[in-house]
Tab-separated table of C-alpha atoms in Angstrom:
chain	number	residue	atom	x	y	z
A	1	UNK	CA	25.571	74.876	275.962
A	2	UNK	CA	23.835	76.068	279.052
A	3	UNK	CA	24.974	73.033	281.090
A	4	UNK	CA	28.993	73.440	280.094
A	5	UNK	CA	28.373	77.210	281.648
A	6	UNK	CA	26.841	75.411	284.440
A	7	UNK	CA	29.354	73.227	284.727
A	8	UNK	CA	32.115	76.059	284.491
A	9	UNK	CA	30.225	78.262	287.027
A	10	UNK	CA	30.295	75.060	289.641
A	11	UNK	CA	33.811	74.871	288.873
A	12	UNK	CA	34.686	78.225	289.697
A	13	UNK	CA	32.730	78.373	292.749
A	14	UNK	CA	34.447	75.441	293.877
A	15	UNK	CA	37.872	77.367	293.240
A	16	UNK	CA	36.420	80.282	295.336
A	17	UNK	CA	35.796	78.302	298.752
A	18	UNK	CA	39.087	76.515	298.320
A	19	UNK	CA	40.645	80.308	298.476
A	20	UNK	CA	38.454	81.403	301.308
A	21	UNK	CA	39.364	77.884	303.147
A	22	UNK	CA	43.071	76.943	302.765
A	23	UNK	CA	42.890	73.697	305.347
A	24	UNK	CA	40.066	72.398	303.502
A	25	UNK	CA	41.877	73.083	300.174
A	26	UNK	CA	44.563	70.824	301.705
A	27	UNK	CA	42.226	68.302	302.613
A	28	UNK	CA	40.729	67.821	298.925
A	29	UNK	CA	44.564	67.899	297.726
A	30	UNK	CA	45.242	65.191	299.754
A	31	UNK	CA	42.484	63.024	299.223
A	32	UNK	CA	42.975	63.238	295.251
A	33	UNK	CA	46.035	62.540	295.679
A	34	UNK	CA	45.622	59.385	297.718
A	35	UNK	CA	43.574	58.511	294.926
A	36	UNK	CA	45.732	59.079	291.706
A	37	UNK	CA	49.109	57.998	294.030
A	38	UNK	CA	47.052	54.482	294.560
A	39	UNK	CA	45.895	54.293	291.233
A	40	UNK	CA	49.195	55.053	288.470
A	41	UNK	CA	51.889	55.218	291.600
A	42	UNK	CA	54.170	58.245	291.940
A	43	UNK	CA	56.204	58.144	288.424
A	44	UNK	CA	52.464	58.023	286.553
A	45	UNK	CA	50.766	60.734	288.770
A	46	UNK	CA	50.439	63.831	287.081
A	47	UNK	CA	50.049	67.145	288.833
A	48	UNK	CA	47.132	68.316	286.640
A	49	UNK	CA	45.109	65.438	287.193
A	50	UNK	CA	44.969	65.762	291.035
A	51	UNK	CA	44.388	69.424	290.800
A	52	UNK	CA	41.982	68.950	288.593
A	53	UNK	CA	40.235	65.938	290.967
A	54	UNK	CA	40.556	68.755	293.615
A	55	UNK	CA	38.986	71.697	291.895
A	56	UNK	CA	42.124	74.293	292.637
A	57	UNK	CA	44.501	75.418	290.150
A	58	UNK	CA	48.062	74.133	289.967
A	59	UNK	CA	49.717	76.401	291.532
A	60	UNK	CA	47.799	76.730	294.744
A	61	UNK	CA	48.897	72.650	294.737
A	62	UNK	CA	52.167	73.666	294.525
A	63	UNK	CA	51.757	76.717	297.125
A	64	UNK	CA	50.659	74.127	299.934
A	65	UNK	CA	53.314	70.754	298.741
A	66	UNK	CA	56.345	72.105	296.841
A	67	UNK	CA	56.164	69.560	294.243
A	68	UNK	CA	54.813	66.115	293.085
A	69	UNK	CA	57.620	63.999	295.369
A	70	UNK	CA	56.215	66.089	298.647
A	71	UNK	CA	52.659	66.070	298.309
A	72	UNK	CA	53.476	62.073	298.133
A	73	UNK	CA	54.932	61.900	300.737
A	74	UNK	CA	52.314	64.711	302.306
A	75	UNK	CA	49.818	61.599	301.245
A	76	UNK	CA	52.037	58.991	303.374
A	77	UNK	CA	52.464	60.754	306.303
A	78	UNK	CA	48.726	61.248	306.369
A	79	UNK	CA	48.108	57.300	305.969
A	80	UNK	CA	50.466	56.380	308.591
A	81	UNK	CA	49.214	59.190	311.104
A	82	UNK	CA	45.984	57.527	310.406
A	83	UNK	CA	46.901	54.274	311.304
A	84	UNK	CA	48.547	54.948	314.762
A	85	UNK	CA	45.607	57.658	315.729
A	86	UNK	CA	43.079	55.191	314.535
A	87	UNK	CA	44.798	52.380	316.308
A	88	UNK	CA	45.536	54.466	319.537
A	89	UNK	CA	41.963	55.184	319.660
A	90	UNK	CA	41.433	51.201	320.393
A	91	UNK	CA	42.662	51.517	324.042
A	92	UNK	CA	44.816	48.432	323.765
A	93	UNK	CA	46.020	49.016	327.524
A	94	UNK	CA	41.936	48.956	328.312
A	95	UNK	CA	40.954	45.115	329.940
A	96	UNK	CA	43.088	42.060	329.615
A	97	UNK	CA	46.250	41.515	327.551
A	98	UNK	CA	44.573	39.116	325.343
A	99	UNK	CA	41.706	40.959	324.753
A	100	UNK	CA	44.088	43.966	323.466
A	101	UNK	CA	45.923	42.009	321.387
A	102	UNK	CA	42.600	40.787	319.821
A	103	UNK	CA	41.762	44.089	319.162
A	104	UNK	CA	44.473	45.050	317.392
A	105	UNK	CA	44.805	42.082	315.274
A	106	UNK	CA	40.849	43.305	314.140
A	107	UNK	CA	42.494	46.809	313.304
A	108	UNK	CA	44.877	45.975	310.934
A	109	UNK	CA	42.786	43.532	309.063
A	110	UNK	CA	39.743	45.983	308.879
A	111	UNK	CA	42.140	48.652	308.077
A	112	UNK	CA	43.627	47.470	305.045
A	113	UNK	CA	40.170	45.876	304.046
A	114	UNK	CA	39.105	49.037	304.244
A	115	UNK	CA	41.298	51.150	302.687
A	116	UNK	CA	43.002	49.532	299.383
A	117	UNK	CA	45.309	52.405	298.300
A	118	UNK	CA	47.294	51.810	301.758
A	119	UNK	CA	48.321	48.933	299.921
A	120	UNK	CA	49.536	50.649	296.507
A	121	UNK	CA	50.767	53.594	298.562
A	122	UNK	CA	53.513	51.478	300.534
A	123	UNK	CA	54.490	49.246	297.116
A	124	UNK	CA	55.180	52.666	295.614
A	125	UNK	CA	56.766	54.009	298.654
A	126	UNK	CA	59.129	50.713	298.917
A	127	UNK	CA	59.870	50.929	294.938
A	128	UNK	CA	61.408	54.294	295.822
A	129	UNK	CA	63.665	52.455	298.980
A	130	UNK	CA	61.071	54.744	301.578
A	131	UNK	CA	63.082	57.991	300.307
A	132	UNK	CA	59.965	60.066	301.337
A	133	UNK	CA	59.761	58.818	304.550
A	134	UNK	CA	63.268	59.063	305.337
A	135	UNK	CA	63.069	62.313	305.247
A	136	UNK	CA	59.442	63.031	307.284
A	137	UNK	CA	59.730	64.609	310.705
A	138	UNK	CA	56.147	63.523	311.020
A	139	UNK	CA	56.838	59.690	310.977
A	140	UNK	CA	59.852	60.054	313.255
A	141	UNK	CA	57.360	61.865	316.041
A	142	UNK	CA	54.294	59.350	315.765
A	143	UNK	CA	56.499	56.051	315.595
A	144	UNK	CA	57.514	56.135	319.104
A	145	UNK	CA	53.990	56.471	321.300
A	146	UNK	CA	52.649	53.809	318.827
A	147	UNK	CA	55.927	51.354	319.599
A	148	UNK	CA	55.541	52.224	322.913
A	149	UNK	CA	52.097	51.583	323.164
A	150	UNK	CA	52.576	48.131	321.873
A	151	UNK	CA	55.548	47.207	324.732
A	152	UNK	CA	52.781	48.451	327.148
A	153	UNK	CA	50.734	46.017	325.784
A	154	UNK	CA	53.294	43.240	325.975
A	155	UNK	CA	54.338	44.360	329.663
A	156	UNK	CA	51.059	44.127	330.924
A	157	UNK	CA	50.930	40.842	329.508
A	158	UNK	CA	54.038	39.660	330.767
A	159	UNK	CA	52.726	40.637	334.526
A	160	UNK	CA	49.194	38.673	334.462
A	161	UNK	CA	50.822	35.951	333.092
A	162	UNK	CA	49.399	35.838	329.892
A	163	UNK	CA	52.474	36.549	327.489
A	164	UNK	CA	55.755	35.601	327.329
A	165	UNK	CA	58.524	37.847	328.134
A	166	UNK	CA	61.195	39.066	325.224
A	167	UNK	CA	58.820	39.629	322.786
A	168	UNK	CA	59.377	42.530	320.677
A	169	UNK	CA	56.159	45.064	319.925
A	170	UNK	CA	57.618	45.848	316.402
A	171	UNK	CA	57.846	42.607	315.489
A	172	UNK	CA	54.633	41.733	316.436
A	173	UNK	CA	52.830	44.557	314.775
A	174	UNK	CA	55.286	43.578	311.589
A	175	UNK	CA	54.013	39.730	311.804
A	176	UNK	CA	50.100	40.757	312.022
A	177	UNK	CA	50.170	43.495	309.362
A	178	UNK	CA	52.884	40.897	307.313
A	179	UNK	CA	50.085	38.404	307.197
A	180	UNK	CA	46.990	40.422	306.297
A	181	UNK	CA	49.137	42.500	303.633
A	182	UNK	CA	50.423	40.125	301.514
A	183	UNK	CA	47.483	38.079	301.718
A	184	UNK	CA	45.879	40.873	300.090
A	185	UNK	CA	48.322	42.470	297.804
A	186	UNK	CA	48.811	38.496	296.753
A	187	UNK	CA	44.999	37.303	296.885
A	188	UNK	CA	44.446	37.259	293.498
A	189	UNK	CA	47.595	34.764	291.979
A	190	UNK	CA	47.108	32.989	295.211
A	191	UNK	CA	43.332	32.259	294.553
A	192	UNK	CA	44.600	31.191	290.901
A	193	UNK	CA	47.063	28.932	292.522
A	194	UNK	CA	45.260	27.412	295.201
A	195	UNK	CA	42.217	27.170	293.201
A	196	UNK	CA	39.802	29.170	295.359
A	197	UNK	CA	38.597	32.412	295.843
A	198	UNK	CA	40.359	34.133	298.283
A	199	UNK	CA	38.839	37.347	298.726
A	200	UNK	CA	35.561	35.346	299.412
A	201	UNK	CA	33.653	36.447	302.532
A	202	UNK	CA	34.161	33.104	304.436
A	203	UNK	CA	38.084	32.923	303.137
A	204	UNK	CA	38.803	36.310	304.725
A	205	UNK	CA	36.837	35.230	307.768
A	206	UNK	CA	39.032	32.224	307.674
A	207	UNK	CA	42.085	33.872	307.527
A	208	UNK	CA	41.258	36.785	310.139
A	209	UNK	CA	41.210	33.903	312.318
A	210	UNK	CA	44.156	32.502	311.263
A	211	UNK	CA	45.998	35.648	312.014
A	212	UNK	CA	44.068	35.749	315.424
A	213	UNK	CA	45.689	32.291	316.700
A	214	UNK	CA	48.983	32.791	315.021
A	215	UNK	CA	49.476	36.223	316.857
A	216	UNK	CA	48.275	34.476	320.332
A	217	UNK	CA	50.657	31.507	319.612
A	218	UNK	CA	53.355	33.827	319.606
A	219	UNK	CA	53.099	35.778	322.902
A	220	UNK	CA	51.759	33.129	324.559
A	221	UNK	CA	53.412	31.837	327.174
């Protein structure tokens, strides 16, 4: 008995900072649902679950996201402003061409290595034809410095020589994050098919080079 009224007294102490702090309170929101989104999608997600996960009641969930369909796609604006901030941070205009574009290949493969439910997130996201993001203001005002940040990229690599001209940034970034994304979301009938596993440390080694020479291949001149 003691340790239930423990339990409850955590609980409710819990539910007290997340009143006094209401952009933490969206923080732990977020982050439990990133983690019930990845794990039963958007139609199995219920509400109660990821307050629950985040220690607030209900209805502050609904106070700060509306409803279920917004806080998902509160949950993929955050992973995609993640990716470009993260990505941005690399510099890829810093040194030689090459060198940038070796960087970048590193980020997307350590990126979804890293972080699994990116994965799930954008299968549920596509099952619903990218309705959420459609309609996110957010996505339409980070897409553009990352695209342009990649034709930088390209430019610069055009003027030492080191790329070819007339390649496109999106497609590029497409092709590297095609390759490491179905590799992963596939590894496991793959391994069964091609008799190996895939997810294997010197596999994924092998295939981060892979990705590495097919994405120099391309620009190169």
């Amino acid at each position: 008995m003691p340790a239930k009224i423990d339990s409850k007294a955590a609980r409710q102490a819990g539910k007290e900072r997340v009143r006094r702090d209401p952009d933490a309170s969206q923080r732990r929101i977020l982050a439990a649902a990133t983690e019930v989104f990845a794990a039963q999608g958007l139609d199995g997600a219920r509400v109660d679950e990821i307050a629950d996960r985040a220690g607030i009641n209900k209805r502050m969930l609904y106070h700060y996201f509306g409803n279920k369909d917004e806080l998902f796609g509160a949950v993929l604006n955050e992973l995609y402003e993640t990716i470009c901030r993260d990505s941005a941070a690399l510099d890829l205009n810093a040194g030689p061409p090459p060198e940038g574009l070796a960087r970048l290949v590193d980020f997307v493969v350590d990126y979804y290595l890293g972080n699994p439910h990116a994965i799930t997130l954008l299968n549920a996201e596509n099952l619903h034809k990218a309705r959420h993001l459609k309609t996110s203001e957010r996505i339409r005002a980070i897409h553009l410095p990352f695209e342009e940040m990649l034709e930088e990229l390209l430019a610069r690599g055009v003027a030492t020589n080191d790329f070819r001209s007339g390649v496109s940034g999106a497609r590029l970034y497409i092709s590297i994050v095609g390759l490491t994304y179905y590799y992963l979301s596939n590894g496991h009938s793959l391994s069964v098919f091609f008799d190996r596993d895939l997810y294997d440390r010197k596999e994924l080694k092998a295939w981060r080079q892979h990705i590495h020479e097919m994405a120099q291949r391309f620009v190169a001149v």
